[in-house]
């Protein structure tokens, strides 16, 4: 019986979507997840197998119903496509290659010093990406796309970085330049937005649909996820809480020229400046994190005060946006950090009681979160399979 082509295409799409969402799945579960008959599922899998797009991954898991044998589980084969995620921070970059279920196939990183020009950093990204692809055992040919994260608001329409934040990256042809260098279509996105996507899909916000994310490192970044979707705002700056005035009358001067922005009080840069009196100007962010971890009283007090200031701003945002959780990441947003604990206390105290409790959690994915979020952005984009699946 040959089903009409459109119906068949829809069924193939449903099986691929289920595999993408659930990773490795038994044939019986695939039938349940897609609402298709087991016979149809088996026939579609044979077709996908013929095209090299699925693989039998293992024989663990629940019995499949026949003679009590463990069910064979099928998953998308990397040749169904892989996603490349790359994310820059101020001093390093991470790259991951994942399959279309976001399983990490390989991960690479590199550090750099000073402020190299964007062209040099794009070359470095391409080199690190090639290393990750090679380690994953795939070529650029199976890339379905790539995404690149940068520590700047990114214009959602043009993919341009903000020239006031990241001058050397601010080129109207950035997306084309990176696409050409990586040999695949590339999306450019803000780093905190990507970390938020990753935390909501795989990390501390897993299973939630409404979350606020804050990255506390040298600076402060943030992101808003509502109804499972990133909300970028007009200029891509939604969730950027760094320049919300906290002490506008008497606070320290901010890089933006105003006084008392949250960033000027609670960023890693501000904490290092404050701690220079006790620890000298040589202390860097890693050093600060180590001081906090071993209970240095000054570092603990400074990060706790920063957490309180960040929490006060977040409490207002929570009251307005009603998230299920706030996830705090970046080098200073780690489990057990006085910053996360103080922010949690302040949010619990200040958030309006009618919106219900807001969970405050440290990020779970560490410094690979941005690259993972970049890969997830690629996988989430529409119609990955349209031109790849033979519908015979
Ligand atoms: Zn400012």
Coordinates of C-alpha atoms and ligand atoms in Angstrom, one line a residue:
X1 CA 0.0 0.0 0.0
X2 CA 1.6 3.3 -0.9
X3 CA 0.3 6.2 1.1
X4 CA -0.1 9.6 -0.5
X5 CA 3.3 11.3 -0.6
X6 CA 2.4 14.2 1.7
X7 CA 1.0 11.9 4.3
X8 CA 4.2 9.8 4.2
X9 CA 6.3 12.9 4.5
X10 CA 4.3 14.0 7.5
X11 CA 4.8 10.6 9.1
X12 CA 8.6 10.6 8.4
X13 CA 8.7 14.1 9.9
X14 CA 6.9 12.9 13.0
X15 CA 9.4 10.0 13.5
X16 CA 12.4 12.3 13.0
X17 CA 11.0 14.9 15.4
X18 CA 10.5 12.2 18.1
X19 CA 14.0 10.9 17.6
X20 CA 15.3 14.5 17.8
X21 CA 13.5 15.2 20.9
X22 CA 13.9 12.0 22.8
X23 CA 17.3 10.7 21.7
X24 CA 17.4 6.9 21.5
X25 CA 13.9 5.3 21.6
X26 CA 12.5 1.8 21.1
X27 CA 10.2 1.2 18.1
X28 CA 7.3 0.6 20.4
X29 CA 7.9 4.0 22.1
X30 CA 8.3 5.7 18.7
X31 CA 4.8 4.4 17.8
X32 CA 3.4 5.7 21.0
X33 CA 5.1 9.1 20.7
X34 CA 4.1 9.6 17.1
X35 CA 0.6 8.1 17.3
X36 CA 1.6 5.9 14.2
X37 CA 1.1 2.1 14.0
X38 CA 4.2 0.0 14.8
X39 CA 4.1 -1.3 11.3
X40 CA 4.3 2.2 9.9
X41 CA 7.1 3.1 12.3
X42 CA 9.1 0.0 11.3
X43 CA 8.6 0.8 7.6
X44 CA 9.7 4.4 8.0
X45 CA 12.8 3.3 10.1
X46 CA 13.7 0.9 7.3
X47 CA 13.6 3.8 4.8
X48 CA 15.7 6.0 7.1
X49 CA 18.1 3.2 7.8
X50 CA 18.5 2.7 4.0
X51 CA 19.5 6.4 3.8
X52 CA 21.9 6.0 6.7
X53 CA 20.0 8.4 8.9
X54 CA 19.3 6.2 11.9
X55 CA 21.3 3.7 13.9
X56 CA 20.5 1.0 16.4
X57 CA 22.3 2.3 19.4
X58 CA 22.0 -0.3 22.1
X59 CA 19.8 -3.1 23.5
X60 CA 19.3 -1.7 27.0
X61 CA 15.9 -0.6 28.4
X62 CA 12.5 -2.1 28.7
X63 CA 11.4 -5.2 26.9
X64 CA 9.8 -4.5 23.6
X65 CA 7.0 -7.0 24.1
X66 CA 8.3 -9.8 22.0
X67 CA 9.5 -12.8 23.9
X68 CA 10.7 -10.4 26.7
X69 CA 13.9 -9.5 24.9
X70 CA 15.3 -6.1 25.6
X71 CA 14.1 -3.6 23.0
X72 CA 16.6 -2.4 20.4
X73 CA 16.7 1.4 20.6
X74 CA 17.1 3.5 17.5
X75 CA 18.6 7.0 17.3
X76 CA 19.5 9.5 14.7
X77 CA 22.9 8.6 13.1
X78 CA 25.4 11.5 13.0
X79 CA 25.1 11.3 9.2
X80 CA 21.5 12.6 9.6
X81 CA 23.3 15.8 10.4
X82 CA 25.3 17.4 13.1
X83 CA 25.1 20.9 14.6
X84 CA 28.1 23.1 15.4
X85 CA 28.0 25.5 18.4
X86 CA 30.7 28.0 19.1
X87 CA 30.7 30.5 21.8
X88 CA 33.2 33.2 22.7
X89 CA 33.8 34.7 26.1
X90 CA 36.3 37.5 26.8
X91 CA 39.3 35.2 26.9
X92 CA 38.3 31.8 25.5
X93 CA 36.1 30.0 23.1
X94 CA 34.3 26.7 23.2
X95 CA 33.0 24.6 20.3
X96 CA 30.8 21.5 20.5
X97 CA 29.6 19.2 17.8
X98 CA 26.3 17.5 18.6
X99 CA 23.9 15.2 16.8
X100 CA 20.4 16.3 16.2
X101 CA 19.3 15.0 19.6
X102 CA 21.9 17.4 21.2
X103 CA 24.1 14.5 22.2
X104 CA 27.6 15.9 22.4
X105 CA 29.9 14.1 19.9
X106 CA 33.0 16.3 20.5
X107 CA 34.1 19.3 22.4
X108 CA 37.1 21.6 21.9
X109 CA 38.2 24.9 23.4
X110 CA 41.0 27.5 23.1
X111 CA 42.2 30.5 25.0
X112 CA 43.5 33.8 23.7
X113 CA 45.1 36.8 25.2
X114 CA 44.5 40.5 24.7
X115 CA 42.0 41.7 22.2
X116 CA 42.7 40.1 18.9
X117 CA 40.7 41.4 15.9
X118 CA 37.5 39.6 14.9
X119 CA 39.1 38.2 11.7
X120 CA 41.8 36.5 13.8
X121 CA 39.2 35.1 16.2
X122 CA 37.0 33.8 13.3
X123 CA 40.1 32.0 12.0
X124 CA 40.7 30.5 15.5
X125 CA 37.0 29.5 15.7
X126 CA 37.2 27.7 12.4
X127 CA 40.4 25.9 13.5
X128 CA 38.8 24.8 16.8
X129 CA 35.5 23.8 15.0
X130 CA 37.5 21.7 12.5
X131 CA 39.2 20.0 15.4
X132 CA 35.9 19.2 17.0
X133 CA 34.4 17.9 13.7
X134 CA 37.4 15.7 13.3
X135 CA 37.1 14.4 16.8
X136 CA 33.4 13.7 16.2
X137 CA 34.4 11.7 13.1
X138 CA 32.3 13.8 10.7
X139 CA 33.0 16.2 7.9
X140 CA 31.6 19.7 7.3
X141 CA 29.4 18.0 4.7
X142 CA 27.0 16.7 7.3
X143 CA 26.7 20.1 9.2
X144 CA 23.1 21.3 9.2
X145 CA 24.3 24.7 10.4
X146 CA 26.3 26.5 13.0
X147 CA 25.6 29.2 15.6
X148 CA 28.2 31.6 17.1
X149 CA 27.8 33.2 20.5
X150 CA 29.3 36.6 21.3
X151 CA 29.3 38.7 24.5
X152 CA 27.3 41.5 23.0
X153 CA 23.6 42.2 22.3
X154 CA 23.0 40.9 18.7
X155 CA 20.5 42.6 16.4
X156 CA 17.9 39.8 15.8
X157 CA 17.3 40.9 12.2
X158 CA 20.8 41.6 11.0
X159 CA 23.0 39.4 13.3
X160 CA 25.1 42.5 14.0
X161 CA 27.0 43.0 17.3
X162 CA 26.6 46.2 19.2
X163 CA 29.5 48.5 18.2
X164 CA 29.5 50.1 21.7
X165 CA 30.0 46.7 23.4
X166 CA 32.1 44.7 20.9
X167 CA 33.7 47.2 18.4
X168 CA 35.9 44.8 16.5
X169 CA 33.0 42.4 15.8
X170 CA 30.6 45.1 14.7
X171 CA 30.4 44.5 10.9
X172 CA 27.2 44.4 8.9
X173 CA 28.7 41.4 7.0
X174 CA 29.7 39.4 10.1
X175 CA 27.2 36.6 9.5
X176 CA 28.4 36.2 5.9
X177 CA 32.0 36.3 6.9
X178 CA 31.6 33.6 9.5
X179 CA 29.3 31.5 7.3
X180 CA 31.9 31.6 4.5
X181 CA 34.8 30.7 6.9
X182 CA 32.9 27.8 8.5
X183 CA 31.3 26.6 5.2
X184 CA 27.8 26.4 6.5
X185 CA 25.0 28.8 7.4
X186 CA 25.6 30.6 10.7
X187 CA 23.4 32.3 13.2
X188 CA 24.9 34.9 15.5
X189 CA 23.5 35.2 19.0
X190 CA 24.2 36.8 22.4
X191 CA 26.2 34.5 24.7
X192 CA 23.8 34.7 27.7
X193 CA 20.9 33.9 25.4
X194 CA 22.7 30.8 24.3
X195 CA 23.5 29.8 27.9
X196 CA 19.9 30.3 28.8
X197 CA 18.7 28.0 26.0
X198 CA 21.2 25.3 27.0
X199 CA 20.2 25.5 30.7
X200 CA 16.5 25.3 29.8
X201 CA 17.1 22.3 27.5
X202 CA 19.7 20.3 29.3
X203 CA 20.7 22.0 32.5
X204 CA 19.4 23.7 35.7
X205 CA 16.1 24.7 34.0
X206 CA 15.4 21.4 32.3
X207 CA 11.7 20.7 31.9
X208 CA 10.7 24.3 32.6
X209 CA 9.1 26.7 30.1
X210 CA 9.6 30.1 31.8
X211 CA 13.0 31.2 33.1
X212 CA 15.2 34.2 33.6
X213 CA 18.9 33.6 33.2
X214 CA 21.8 35.8 34.5
X215 CA 25.5 35.4 33.7
X216 CA 27.8 36.9 36.2
X217 CA 31.4 37.1 35.1
X218 CA 33.6 40.1 34.2
X219 CA 30.3 41.7 33.3
X220 CA 26.7 40.9 33.8
X221 CA 24.5 39.4 31.0
X222 CA 21.0 38.0 31.0
X223 CA 18.3 36.3 29.0
X224 CA 14.5 35.8 29.0
X225 CA 12.8 32.5 28.1
X226 CA 9.0 32.5 28.1
X227 CA 6.8 29.7 26.8
X228 CA 10.0 27.8 25.9
X229 CA 11.2 30.5 23.6
X230 CA 14.0 33.0 23.8
X231 CA 12.6 36.6 23.9
X232 CA 15.1 39.0 22.3
X233 CA 13.3 42.3 22.2
X234 CA 13.7 44.9 19.5
X235 CA 17.4 45.3 19.5
X236 CA 18.3 41.9 21.0
X237 CA 18.8 43.4 24.5
X238 CA 16.0 41.7 26.4
X239 CA 17.3 40.4 29.7
X240 CA 20.3 42.7 29.8
X241 CA 20.1 43.9 33.4
X242 CA 23.7 45.3 33.6
X243 CA 22.7 48.9 33.2
X244 CA 19.7 49.0 35.4
X245 CA 20.4 51.9 37.9
X246 CA 20.8 50.6 41.5
X247 CA 22.5 53.6 43.1
X248 CA 22.1 56.4 40.5
X249 CA 22.9 59.2 42.9
X250 CA 26.1 58.1 44.6
X251 CA 27.1 54.8 43.0
X252 CA 30.4 54.3 41.1
X253 CA 30.7 55.6 37.5
X254 CA 29.7 52.9 35.0
X255 CA 31.3 52.2 31.6
X256 CA 28.2 53.7 30.1
X257 CA 28.9 57.0 31.7
X258 CA 26.1 56.9 34.2
X259 CA 26.3 56.2 37.9
X260 CA 25.4 53.2 40.0
X261 CA 24.3 50.7 37.3
X262 CA 24.1 47.1 38.5
X263 CA 27.2 46.3 36.5
X264 CA 29.2 49.0 38.3
X265 CA 28.4 47.4 41.7
X266 CA 28.0 43.7 41.2
X267 CA 30.0 42.6 38.1
X268 CA 33.3 40.6 38.5
X269 CA 35.1 43.7 37.3
X270 CA 33.5 45.8 40.1
X271 CA 34.3 43.1 42.7
X272 CA 38.0 42.9 41.6
X273 CA 38.3 46.7 41.9
X274 CA 36.8 46.6 45.4
X275 CA 39.1 43.7 46.5
X276 CA 42.2 45.4 45.1
X277 CA 42.7 47.2 48.4
X278 CA 43.3 43.8 50.1
X279 CA 44.6 41.6 47.3
X280 CA 46.3 44.1 44.9
X281 CA 45.5 44.8 41.2
X282 CA 46.8 41.4 40.0
X283 CA 43.8 39.4 41.2
X284 CA 41.8 38.1 38.2
X285 CA 38.4 36.5 37.9
X286 CA 39.8 32.9 38.3
X287 CA 41.6 34.1 41.4
X288 CA 38.5 35.7 42.8
X289 CA 36.5 32.4 42.3
X290 CA 39.3 30.5 44.1
X291 CA 39.3 33.1 47.0
X292 CA 35.5 32.7 47.4
X293 CA 35.8 28.9 47.3
X294 CA 38.3 28.8 50.1
X295 CA 36.2 31.2 52.2
X296 CA 38.2 34.4 52.1
X297 CA 36.1 36.8 54.2
X298 CA 36.5 39.8 52.0
X299 CA 35.8 37.9 48.8
X300 CA 32.8 36.2 50.4
X301 CA 31.3 39.5 51.6
X302 CA 31.8 41.2 48.3
X303 CA 30.2 38.4 46.3
X304 CA 27.4 38.1 48.8
X305 CA 26.7 41.8 48.5
X306 CA 26.8 41.5 44.7
X307 CA 24.3 38.7 44.9
X308 CA 22.0 40.8 47.0
X309 CA 22.1 43.7 44.5
X310 CA 21.5 41.3 41.6
X311 CA 18.7 39.6 43.5
X312 CA 16.9 42.9 44.2
X313 CA 16.9 43.6 40.4
X314 CA 15.8 40.1 39.6
X315 CA 13.0 40.2 42.1
X316 CA 11.5 43.1 40.3
X317 CA 11.9 41.3 36.9
X318 CA 10.3 38.1 38.4
X319 CA 7.3 40.0 39.7
X320 CA 6.8 41.4 36.2
X321 CA 7.6 38.3 34.1
X322 CA 6.5 35.4 36.4
X323 CA 9.2 32.9 35.6
X324 CA 9.3 29.4 37.2
X325 CA 13.0 29.7 37.9
X326 CA 16.0 32.0 37.8
X327 CA 19.2 30.4 36.7
X328 CA 22.5 32.1 37.7
X329 CA 25.5 31.2 35.6
X330 CA 28.9 32.5 34.6
X331 CA 32.1 32.1 36.7
X332 CA 30.5 33.6 39.8
X333 CA 27.2 31.7 39.4
X334 CA 28.4 28.3 40.7
X335 CA 26.8 26.0 43.1
X336 CA 27.5 27.0 46.7
X337 CA 28.5 30.5 45.7
X338 CA 27.6 33.2 48.3
X339 CA 26.4 35.2 45.3
X340 CA 23.8 32.7 44.3
X341 CA 22.7 32.2 47.9
X342 CA 22.4 35.9 48.6
X343 CA 20.5 36.4 45.3
X344 CA 18.1 33.6 46.2
X345 CA 17.4 35.1 49.6
X346 CA 16.8 38.5 48.2
X347 CA 14.5 37.2 45.5
X348 CA 12.5 35.1 48.0
X349 CA 12.1 38.2 50.2
X350 CA 11.2 40.8 47.5
X351 CA 9.2 38.9 44.9
X352 CA 5.5 39.6 45.0
X353 CA 3.8 36.8 46.9
X354 CA 0.9 36.4 44.3
X355 CA 3.2 35.2 41.5
X356 CA 4.2 32.1 43.5
X357 CA 7.6 30.8 44.5
X358 CA 10.6 31.3 42.1
X359 CA 13.3 28.6 42.2
X360 CA 16.8 30.1 42.2
X361 CA 19.4 27.7 40.9
X362 CA 23.1 27.8 39.9
X363 CA 23.7 27.0 36.2
X364 CA 24.6 23.3 35.6
X365 CA 26.5 23.3 32.4
X366 CA 29.6 25.4 33.2
X367 CA 31.6 27.1 30.6
X368 CA 30.4 24.8 27.7
X369 CA 26.8 26.1 28.2
X370 CA 27.1 28.8 25.5
X371 CA 28.4 26.4 22.8
X372 CA 25.7 23.8 23.7
X373 CA 23.1 26.5 23.5
X374 CA 24.5 27.5 20.1
X375 CA 24.1 23.9 18.9
X376 CA 20.6 23.8 20.3
X377 CA 19.7 26.9 18.4
X378 CA 20.8 25.2 15.2
X379 CA 18.8 22.0 16.0
X380 CA 15.7 24.1 16.9
X381 CA 15.6 25.9 13.6
X382 CA 13.1 24.8 11.2
X383 CA 13.1 22.1 8.6
X384 CA 16.4 20.4 9.0
X385 CA 15.3 17.3 7.1
X386 CA 13.2 18.7 4.2
X387 CA 15.9 18.1 1.6
X388 CA 17.7 15.2 3.2
X389 CA 15.1 12.5 3.6
X390 CA 14.2 10.3 0.6
X391 CA 10.5 9.8 0.4
X392 CA 10.4 7.0 -2.2
Ligands
LIG1 ZN1 25.9 51.5 33.0

